[in-house]
Amino acid sequence: MRHRHALLAASAAGVLALGSMAAVTLPASAATTGCSVTYTVASQWPDGFTANVTITNLGSAVTGWTLGFTFPNTAQKVGQGWSANWTQSGAEVTATSMGWNGSLDTGSSTSIGFSGTWRGTNPVPDSFALNGTTCTGAVITPTASPTTADPSPTASNPPGPGGPAPELRVSGNKIVTASGRPYRLLGVSRSSGEYACVQGKGQWDGGPVDQASVDAMKTWNIHAVRIPLNEECWLGVNGTPSGATYQQGIKDYVDLLVANGINPILDLHWTWGAYSNGPDWHCKDTTATCQKPMPDARYAPQFWTSVANTFKGNDAVVFDLFNEPYPEIAADWNKTLGWQCLRDGGTCTGIPYEVAGMQDLVDAVRATGATNILMVGGLEWTNDMGEWLTYQPNDPLDNIAASWHAYSFNACASTTCWDSKIAPLAEKVPVVLGEFGQDNCSYDYMDTLMDWATAHGLSHLAWTWNPWGCTTGAVLIKDWQGTPEPGVGEGYKAHLLAQDPYATR
């Protein structure tokens, strides 16, 4: 970072019934009924299921809502829910709005959901009430309802990674598993490995890297974690603590994540190199204490050679070659010079140190024999991807994904820009949204971005899984137990819980 649902449409006449999927729609015949609800069993397996619920307000506008329904089978239980506060007493279930989705104008909708358990049968509820008003109408019975335990269900796996993280590679414009199954990297960036070691704060700034902390991530259905690194700390140069100790700490955390089904993305974040040709807020330290416009030829290839040697043979690990390039600013916003510098490095206009281009870093990794997926960014803190295909570095393995960042304060921060600049790129190569967030603690921009990214099959990892207190945005959690921050954290947790990494488009 520079500074530090898909909705199910409610329908009065539509039924979704396919394999292990079932839906019931309760439409209102007139606005006086107040509401309509669509309840969909999105996936089901022996003794477990996930359900999505779309609420449409047909009455007066509300600023907070409560949805109630009764399970037909007393063995049906709500487990973990998203986009609402879920409670259950006996067979009675209540879902109460959250801060970011409580306002519903007349005719507007919101989507919520939960994972649950069942025994014997798993029928859909036949009555719903919104703020005490029954959503009446014809009940449409699904033509096929998976209400008995199937020993080999075709539904998606339940939320939460199980087993080791899959080994990955690029195939066309998709990231796929070793068996060729499309897969999305869905999760968070976890900061501190890039700065704590140079600020006298240890390696993780006091944050835990144990099983309990990973279990907290799994309650959000996190399948990927991006880990920013510091090249001087990894190499143990320029007065930083022992490189061997730092390397072992990274390796231990990577191994823990992989064992828990979570793909690590190792990101070269802070690097060496004096730079003064920019606004006052730009990084001007020679040592690796802040974000530079480009990686340096002095240490960056050496860093990636060492990282690649450490993790080669483990293709569950992804390498993000450099965090947020901005060489065009040093060249007085000359984009052509910026793209050339990004790919080729060398002597770049306005940058006083010799630059390692993305081709240099690709070559350094591949020279070790490592076959891991590589992520390569663009310009303007990797928000500008306009000429990415033209300046894509050559990889003999053709195993590169495009690394894109999209904050609300970036230039490309609208669906119009994403449609014109990012969508065409995503048709050619996998696009990984390695960082995103907004400049306040709400979830409106992120919600729009997540709907767009999901519809286009993009991997995405929000900034940041650190309990720093959300005052200006981009902080997801209140504590290391994974308690979500109101708004931003609640919204993104709900989004992740509704996602399946194996469901692309």
Short mmCIF file of C-alpha atoms in Angstrom, two decimals, residues 56-59 104-109:
data_model
loop_
_atom_site.label_atom_id
_atom_site.label_comp_id
_atom_site.label_asym_id
_atom_site.label_seq_id
_atom_site.Cartn_x
_atom_site.Cartn_y
_atom_site.Cartn_z
CA THR A 56 -36.27 -7.21 -1.46
CA ASN A 57 -38.06 -4.41 0.41
CA LEU A 58 -41.45 -3.66 -1.20
CA GLY A 59 -42.69 -1.43 1.61
CA LEU A 104 -33.20 -0.55 2.21
CA ASP A 105 -35.16 1.82 0.01
CA THR A 106 -38.43 0.73 -1.54
CA GLY A 107 -37.62 -1.82 -4.23
CA SER A 108 -33.99 -2.30 -3.16
CA SER A 109 -32.43 -5.65 -2.26
#
